[in-house]
Amino acid sequence: MINENNIEELKDILTSKKKIAIIPHRNPDGDAIGSTLGLYHVLKNLGSEAYVISPNDFPHFLAWMPGSEGIVIFENNRKEAQKLLQSVDYVFTLDFNVLLRTGDEMEYYLSNLIKPFVMIDHHQMPGDYATLTYSYPEFGSTCELLYTLLEKTQLTQYVDQKAATCIYTGIVTDSGSFRFPKTTAHTHRVVADLIDKKIENPTIHNSLFDNSTYNRLLLLGRALQNMVILPELNTSYIYLTDQELKEYKHEKGDSEGFVNYGLSIKGIDFTAFFIERKEEGIIKISLRSQGNFDVNKLARAYFEGGGHVNAAGGKSTKSLEETIAYFKEIISKHKNEFYD
Ligand code: 5GP
Ligand code: MN
């Protein structure tokens, strides 16, 4: 799957013992934090000085991950982050394909930063900002891709238990615990290697999925009660208003995974989740599909977003009611255009 072009260049950088910054996308998920921290541990083990710089805070359900305590948050520590970025030899960007995914402010900073960039990512249509681009949309997670690149560069012996724990986390979260279609025999072979490296896989699942607050479950209950089914369009959607988020003391990451409930209903092949983010003045939209209905195309065409065929996201600056009305109009007129 991986072509051999540029593999030696990657190996040279990874083994160079240089100073390296590693950046996930804004609002990082398990794969973004897993892959950046996984690479961080590997680089440390190879004798490099490495730093993970996240555009903004990561969700609390990932705060147990080894190395997460050292992540520099750009939005909260601009001076420190910029000083670090000025001082590094290489900038790795993981789990995103265009610099805009780091947010307006960090994008502006990074697009003026004259450093060699290395992209490792699994989203479609990579931008051209990187000196070296390892873009493989056929992989289910950046973590699986990272491990595969470490296999190709013969560096997997530097994946210790900590790195393996981080890499496993990204594979689990992006594959929906090994059930999404991009889960392959190779995915399971990588996982077998990670288990050989003595990760505590039941503990990782427990930390990720059995660690909810009571408020989060109440919020899920509210979201499910807000679900609307459009049977003639094989579509469902849920939403959460700003008021509901406040009522249940929503914290970053609390609504992770809610969108999948909309797809779990018989006959539904497309679902959307709208979250009113009043402070940012936007409605954040998550889209999920089953089969060949391409939500990446829909997100790009109508919601300033993108992602993958079966999982994408975007935003709207209209009100929640107007966004949902617009959404219904789009799918009633255009849903058929997005089947591949
Ligand atoms: P989620 O719905 O979990 O936020 O995102 C699902 C997928 O869509 C992820 O792969 C994510 O990278 C992508 N995605 C989410 N929001 C956006 C967005 O605003 N722009 C782009 N380009 N991709 C997004
Ligand atoms: Mn990912």
CSV table of N, CA and C in Angstrom, one decimal, residues 120-205:
chain,number,residue,atom,x,y,z
A,120,ILE,N,1.9,13.6,7.6
A,120,ILE,CA,1.5,12.1,7.7
A,120,ILE,C,0.0,12.2,8.0
A,121,ASP,N,-0.8,11.6,7.0
A,121,ASP,CA,-2.2,11.9,7.1
A,121,ASP,C,-3.0,10.9,6.3
A,122,HIS,N,-4.3,10.7,6.6
A,122,HIS,CA,-5.2,9.8,5.9
A,122,HIS,C,-6.4,10.5,5.3
A,123,HIS,N,-6.4,11.8,5.2
A,123,HIS,CA,-7.6,12.5,4.6
A,123,HIS,C,-7.4,12.7,3.1
A,124,GLN,N,-8.5,12.7,2.4
A,124,GLN,CA,-8.4,12.9,1.0
A,124,GLN,C,-8.0,14.3,0.6
A,125,MET,N,-7.4,14.4,-0.6
A,125,MET,CA,-7.0,15.7,-1.2
A,125,MET,C,-6.0,16.5,-0.3
A,126,PRO,N,-4.8,16.0,-0.1
A,126,PRO,CA,-3.8,16.7,0.7
A,126,PRO,C,-3.4,18.0,0.0
A,127,GLY,N,-3.2,19.0,0.9
A,127,GLY,CA,-2.6,20.3,0.4
A,127,GLY,C,-1.2,20.1,0.0
A,128,ASP,N,-0.5,21.2,-0.4
A,128,ASP,CA,0.9,21.1,-0.9
A,128,ASP,C,1.9,21.9,0.0
A,129,TYR,N,1.6,22.0,1.3
A,129,TYR,CA,2.5,22.8,2.1
A,129,TYR,C,3.7,22.1,2.6
A,130,ALA,N,3.7,20.7,2.5
A,130,ALA,CA,4.8,20.0,3.1
A,130,ALA,C,5.9,19.6,2.1
A,131,THR,N,7.1,19.6,2.6
A,131,THR,CA,8.3,19.2,1.9
A,131,THR,C,8.2,17.7,1.6
A,132,LEU,N,7.7,16.9,2.6
A,132,LEU,CA,7.5,15.5,2.4
A,132,LEU,C,6.1,15.2,2.8
A,133,THR,N,5.3,14.5,1.9
A,133,THR,CA,3.9,14.2,2.1
A,133,THR,C,3.7,12.7,2.1
A,134,TYR,N,3.2,12.2,3.2
A,134,TYR,CA,2.8,10.8,3.3
A,134,TYR,C,1.3,10.8,3.5
A,135,SER,N,0.6,10.8,2.4
A,135,SER,CA,-0.9,10.9,2.5
A,135,SER,C,-1.5,9.6,1.9
A,136,TYR,N,-2.2,8.9,2.8
A,136,TYR,CA,-2.7,7.6,2.4
A,136,TYR,C,-4.2,7.4,2.9
A,137,PRO,N,-5.1,8.0,2.1
A,137,PRO,CA,-6.5,7.9,2.5
A,137,PRO,C,-7.1,6.5,2.7
A,138,GLU,N,-6.4,5.5,2.2
A,138,GLU,CA,-7.0,4.1,2.3
A,138,GLU,C,-6.7,3.6,3.8
A,139,PHE,N,-5.9,4.3,4.6
A,139,PHE,CA,-5.7,3.9,5.9
A,139,PHE,C,-6.9,4.4,6.8
A,140,GLY,N,-7.3,3.5,7.8
A,140,GLY,CA,-8.4,3.9,8.6
A,140,GLY,C,-8.0,4.9,9.7
A,141,SER,N,-6.7,5.0,10.0
A,141,SER,CA,-6.3,6.0,11.0
A,141,SER,C,-4.9,6.5,10.7
A,142,THR,N,-4.5,7.7,11.1
A,142,THR,CA,-3.2,8.1,11.0
A,142,THR,C,-2.2,7.3,11.9
A,143,CYS,N,-2.8,6.8,13.0
A,143,CYS,CA,-1.9,5.9,13.8
A,143,CYS,C,-1.5,4.6,13.1
A,144,GLU,N,-2.4,4.0,12.4
A,144,GLU,CA,-2.1,2.8,11.7
A,144,GLU,C,-1.0,3.1,10.6
A,145,LEU,N,-1.3,4.3,9.9
A,145,LEU,CA,-0.3,4.7,8.9
A,145,LEU,C,1.1,5.0,9.5
A,146,LEU,N,1.1,5.7,10.7
A,146,LEU,CA,2.4,5.9,11.3
A,146,LEU,C,3.1,4.6,11.6
A,147,TYR,N,2.4,3.7,12.2
A,147,TYR,CA,3.1,2.4,12.5
A,147,TYR,C,3.6,1.7,11.2
A,148,THR,N,2.8,1.8,10.2
A,148,THR,CA,3.2,1.2,8.9
A,148,THR,C,4.5,1.9,8.3
A,149,LEU,N,4.5,3.2,8.5
A,149,LEU,CA,5.7,3.9,8.0
A,149,LEU,C,7.0,3.5,8.9
A,150,LEU,N,6.7,3.3,10.2
A,150,LEU,CA,7.8,2.8,11.0
A,150,LEU,C,8.3,1.4,10.7
A,151,GLU,N,7.3,0.6,10.2
A,151,GLU,CA,7.7,-0.7,9.7
A,151,GLU,C,8.6,-0.5,8.4
A,152,LYS,N,8.1,0.3,7.5
A,152,LYS,CA,8.9,0.6,6.3
A,152,LYS,C,10.3,1.1,6.5
A,153,THR,N,10.4,1.9,7.5
A,153,THR,CA,11.7,2.5,7.9
A,153,THR,C,12.5,1.7,8.8
A,154,GLN,N,11.9,0.5,9.2
A,154,GLN,CA,12.6,-0.5,10.1
A,154,GLN,C,12.9,0.2,11.4
A,155,LEU,N,11.9,0.9,12.0
A,155,LEU,CA,12.1,1.6,13.2
A,155,LEU,C,11.1,1.1,14.3
A,156,THR,N,10.4,0.0,14.1
A,156,THR,CA,9.4,-0.4,15.1
A,156,THR,C,10.0,-0.8,16.4
A,157,GLN,N,11.3,-1.1,16.4
A,157,GLN,CA,11.9,-1.4,17.8
A,157,GLN,C,11.9,-0.2,18.7
A,158,TYR,N,11.7,1.0,18.1
A,158,TYR,CA,11.6,2.2,18.9
A,158,TYR,C,10.2,2.5,19.4
A,159,VAL,N,9.3,1.7,19.0
A,159,VAL,CA,7.9,1.8,19.6
A,159,VAL,C,7.9,1.1,20.9
A,160,ASP,N,8.0,1.8,22.0
A,160,ASP,CA,7.9,1.2,23.3
A,160,ASP,C,6.5,1.1,23.8
A,161,GLN,N,6.3,0.7,25.0
A,161,GLN,CA,4.9,0.5,25.5
A,161,GLN,C,4.1,1.8,25.5
A,162,LYS,N,4.8,2.9,25.8
A,162,LYS,CA,4.1,4.2,25.8
A,162,LYS,C,3.6,4.6,24.4
A,163,ALA,N,4.6,4.5,23.4
A,163,ALA,CA,4.2,4.8,22.0
A,163,ALA,C,3.1,3.9,21.5
A,164,ALA,N,3.2,2.6,21.9
A,164,ALA,CA,2.3,1.6,21.4
A,164,ALA,C,0.9,1.9,22.0
A,165,THR,N,0.8,2.4,23.2
A,165,THR,CA,-0.5,2.7,23.9
A,165,THR,C,-1.1,3.9,23.1
A,166,CYS,N,-0.3,4.9,22.7
A,166,CYS,CA,-0.9,6.0,22.0
A,166,CYS,C,-1.3,5.6,20.6
A,167,ILE,N,-0.5,4.8,19.9
A,167,ILE,CA,-0.9,4.4,18.6
A,167,ILE,C,-2.2,3.5,18.6
A,168,TYR,N,-2.2,2.6,19.6
A,168,TYR,CA,-3.4,1.8,19.7
A,168,TYR,C,-4.7,2.6,19.9
A,169,THR,N,-4.5,3.7,20.7
A,169,THR,CA,-5.7,4.5,21.0
A,169,THR,C,-6.3,5.2,19.7
A,170,GLY,N,-5.4,5.6,18.9
A,170,GLY,CA,-5.9,6.2,17.6
A,170,GLY,C,-6.5,5.2,16.7
A,171,ILE,N,-6.0,4.0,16.7
A,171,ILE,CA,-6.6,3.0,15.8
A,171,ILE,C,-8.0,2.6,16.4
A,172,VAL,N,-8.1,2.5,17.7
A,172,VAL,CA,-9.4,2.1,18.3
A,172,VAL,C,-10.4,3.2,18.0
A,173,THR,N,-10.0,4.5,18.2
A,173,THR,CA,-11.0,5.5,18.1
A,173,THR,C,-11.4,5.8,16.7
A,174,ASP,N,-10.5,5.8,15.8
A,174,ASP,CA,-10.8,6.1,14.4
A,174,ASP,C,-11.5,4.9,13.7
A,175,SER,N,-11.4,3.7,14.2
A,175,SER,CA,-12.0,2.6,13.6
A,175,SER,C,-13.3,2.2,14.2
A,176,GLY,N,-13.8,3.1,15.2
A,176,GLY,CA,-15.0,2.7,15.9
A,176,GLY,C,-14.8,1.4,16.6
A,177,SER,N,-13.7,1.2,17.3
A,177,SER,CA,-13.4,-0.1,17.9
A,177,SER,C,-13.4,-1.3,16.9
A,178,PHE,N,-12.7,-1.1,15.8
A,178,PHE,CA,-12.4,-2.1,14.7
A,178,PHE,C,-13.7,-2.5,13.9
A,179,ARG,N,-14.7,-1.5,13.8
A,179,ARG,CA,-15.8,-1.9,13.0
A,179,ARG,C,-16.0,-1.2,11.7
A,180,PHE,N,-15.3,0.0,11.6
A,180,PHE,CA,-15.5,0.7,10.3
A,180,PHE,C,-14.9,0.0,9.1
A,181,PRO,N,-15.4,0.3,7.9
A,181,PRO,CA,-14.9,-0.5,6.7
A,181,PRO,C,-13.4,-0.5,6.4
A,182,LYS,N,-12.7,0.5,6.9
A,182,LYS,CA,-11.3,0.5,6.5
A,182,LYS,C,-10.5,-0.4,7.5
A,183,THR,N,-11.1,-1.0,8.4
A,183,THR,CA,-10.4,-2.0,9.3
A,183,THR,C,-10.1,-3.2,8.5
A,184,THR,N,-8.8,-3.5,8.4
A,184,THR,CA,-8.3,-4.6,7.5
A,184,THR,C,-7.5,-5.6,8.3
A,185,ALA,N,-7.1,-6.7,7.7
A,185,ALA,CA,-6.3,-7.7,8.3
A,185,ALA,C,-5.0,-7.0,8.8
A,186,HIS,N,-4.5,-6.0,8.0
A,186,HIS,CA,-3.3,-5.3,8.3
A,186,HIS,C,-3.5,-4.5,9.6
A,187,THR,N,-4.7,-3.9,9.8
A,187,THR,CA,-5.0,-3.2,11.0
A,187,THR,C,-4.8,-4.1,12.2
A,188,HIS,N,-5.4,-5.3,12.1
A,188,HIS,CA,-5.3,-6.3,13.2
A,188,HIS,C,-3.9,-6.8,13.4
A,189,ARG,N,-3.1,-6.8,12.3
A,189,ARG,CA,-1.7,-7.3,12.5
A,189,ARG,C,-0.9,-6.2,13.2
A,190,VAL,N,-1.2,-4.9,12.9
A,190,VAL,CA,-0.5,-3.8,13.6
A,190,VAL,C,-0.9,-3.9,15.1
A,191,VAL,N,-2.2,-4.1,15.4
A,191,VAL,CA,-2.7,-4.2,16.7
A,191,VAL,C,-2.0,-5.4,17.5
A,192,ALA,N,-1.8,-6.5,16.7
A,192,ALA,CA,-1.1,-7.7,17.4
A,192,ALA,C,0.3,-7.3,17.8
A,193,ASP,N,1.0,-6.5,16.9
A,193,ASP,CA,2.3,-6.1,17.3
A,193,ASP,C,2.3,-5.2,18.5
A,194,LEU,N,1.2,-4.3,18.6
A,194,LEU,CA,1.1,-3.4,19.7
A,194,LEU,C,0.9,-4.2,21.0
A,195,ILE,N,0.0,-5.2,20.9
A,195,ILE,CA,-0.2,-6.0,22.1
A,195,ILE,C,1.1,-6.8,22.5
A,196,ASP,N,1.8,-7.2,21.5
A,196,ASP,CA,3.1,-7.8,21.9
A,196,ASP,C,4.1,-6.8,22.6
A,197,LYS,N,3.8,-5.5,22.4
A,197,LYS,CA,4.6,-4.5,23.1
A,197,LYS,C,4.1,-4.2,24.5
A,198,LYS,N,3.2,-5.1,24.9
A,198,LYS,CA,2.7,-5.1,26.3
A,198,LYS,C,1.8,-3.9,26.6
A,199,ILE,N,1.0,-3.4,25.6
A,199,ILE,CA,0.0,-2.4,26.0
A,199,ILE,C,-1.1,-3.1,26.8
A,200,GLU,N,-1.8,-2.3,27.6
A,200,GLU,CA,-2.9,-2.9,28.4
A,200,GLU,C,-4.2,-2.5,27.7
A,201,ASN,N,-4.5,-3.4,26.7
A,201,ASN,CA,-5.6,-3.0,25.8
A,201,ASN,C,-7.0,-2.9,26.6
A,202,PRO,N,-7.3,-3.8,27.5
A,202,PRO,CA,-8.6,-3.6,28.2
A,202,PRO,C,-8.6,-2.3,29.0
A,203,THR,N,-7.4,-1.9,29.6
A,203,THR,CA,-7.4,-0.6,30.4
A,203,THR,C,-7.6,0.6,29.5
A,204,ILE,N,-7.0,0.5,28.2
A,204,ILE,CA,-7.2,1.6,27.3
A,204,ILE,C,-8.6,1.8,26.9
A,205,HIS,N,-9.3,0.7,26.6
A,205,HIS,CA,-10.8,0.7,26.3
A,205,HIS,C,-11.5,1.3,27.4
